[in-house]
Amino acid sequence: MSDALARPAEAAGSSPTARKAREGPPSPRSNAVVAVLAFAGIVVALMQTLVIPIVPELPKLLDAPASDTAWAVTATLLAAAVATPVVGRLGDMFGKRRMLLVSLGMLIVGSVVCALSDSLIPMILGRVLQGLASGVIPLGISIMRDELPAERLGSATAMMSASLGVGGALGLPTAALIADNFDWHVLFWASAAMGVVALALVPAFVPESKVRTGGRFDLVGGIGMAVGLVCLLLGISKGADWGWASGTTVGLFVTSVVVLLAWGWWELRTEQPLVDLRTTARRQVLVTNLASIAVGFAMFAMSLVLPQLLQLPAATGYGMGKSMLIAGLVMAPSGLVMMATAPVSAAVSKARGPKVTLMIGALIVAAGYLLNIVLMSEVWHFVLVSCVIGAGIGFTYGSMPALIMGAVPASETAAANSLNTLMRSIGTSSASAIAGVILAQMTTDFGGYALPSQNGFKVVLAVGAGAALLAFAVASLIPRQQPAQVGAPHAAAEPAQAAVKS
């Protein structure tokens, strides 16, 4: 009984170690923790964009049909969806830094497997292992909550959360440059090398958190969530290829609904669930996660539409006729804008609360897409638009961890942040499927080939703006917080104390 009472107290951050870490002034040690964790997040985000420049060449490189080589992308998506919540829960139970190191280890092994592969099966295996590293960013945010002073936490978590967008924006031109000038295997050797650097830096500068839940891992819950998510995301990502009304696609969606309902029933009845659905059902957590789906949906339109418009032939009348490298360089400044926006996002959250920050970010993203609808005739138009959208993403990504951490006990931080990351991924996957359908239906003939029409791209941009406005509307339903509590580690004390009383 005493252990049960002690655990929430520790989760609330009342241990001497936690108090010392949070009440002390910012130090070079804190700066090193932030820098190393942000670097690890960027490395993982780079991995996700690594194969984009070589996707059209994969059938030739791997001697396999294009329908099969597409699994080099899909496998990573599915592995990340399963790994993110599971690794987050394991981090809460057995140590966040430990699971961070395990994730980076899988990234390195997966990168080496891909670098050594010349056929489809090893490539898919390597990409699965790389996808299993996707829990690095939510784990990093959770470590920051446990280790950093309260006054430093907001800007640090905003920077860590933005590292996903930063890595994605910088990864595209870097990968294109490597693919154009070196053997394609160098892409994966570079990923492995950066993973090794991150793996060496983490134990040197990042302490292991003392905040843990212990207990037994919910294996049934893990399997149920994995099956449900794989069926859902597989149906979303492959539905256009298989046919949305095909027996396979419909069967996957039906299976997903049945399995996830059964999983929810199990999670509510087991003593140590993989995901505490009662915590997840709290209004602030639930509404933030719903807004995250809309934000993830809105974010993807930029990475889908802008590169295509930049690379389509100029003879179409709306394409820019640029190379993949130039397209990547045009979008790269958006990553720098996300990084620069992180401290601004934290300052707004501190002054007005993360709810306001999320709403501002959603409006900026919507404005960026609407701007792109009328400005798409010059390269500088795309630089401007990507920077505006990047600023909005920086605001939204910086606010969501603060909202989640302000509503959950410290002992559930990694699992809660991981679930929030998963919600964004579901939104992104849904956007990819819907945008693919729109562009496939709205085409124009160009030299005997069907290409997406300019109006098709404008419709996708309008849908992206609509998703951002939906995120704004959903975020307005988040309960108002006192600005002083935003992102503060002690904000979870009340939920923890409530757990003791119950």
Short mmCIF file of C-alpha atoms in Angstrom, two decimals, residues 291 293-295 297-299 362 366 462-472:
data_model
loop_
_atom_site.label_atom_id
_atom_site.label_comp_id
_atom_site.label_asym_id
_atom_site.label_seq_id
_atom_site.Cartn_x
_atom_site.Cartn_y
_atom_site.Cartn_z
CA ALA A 291 -6.37 18.44 -32.85
CA ILE A 293 -4.78 14.39 -36.11
CA ALA A 294 -5.97 17.52 -37.93
CA VAL A 295 -2.53 19.14 -37.62
CA PHE A 297 -3.31 15.99 -41.86
CA ALA A 298 -2.69 19.66 -42.63
CA MET A 299 1.09 19.35 -42.42
CA ALA A 362 -3.20 26.34 -36.95
CA ALA A 366 -4.13 27.71 -42.99
CA ALA A 462 -7.66 24.00 -49.88
CA VAL A 463 -8.19 20.70 -48.05
CA GLY A 464 -4.96 21.32 -46.13
CA ALA A 465 -6.19 24.79 -45.17
CA GLY A 466 -9.51 23.29 -44.10
CA ALA A 467 -7.75 20.72 -41.93
CA ALA A 468 -5.75 23.50 -40.27
CA LEU A 469 -8.93 25.46 -39.59
CA LEU A 470 -10.49 22.29 -38.17
CA ALA A 471 -7.47 21.98 -35.87
CA PHE A 472 -8.11 25.59 -34.78
#
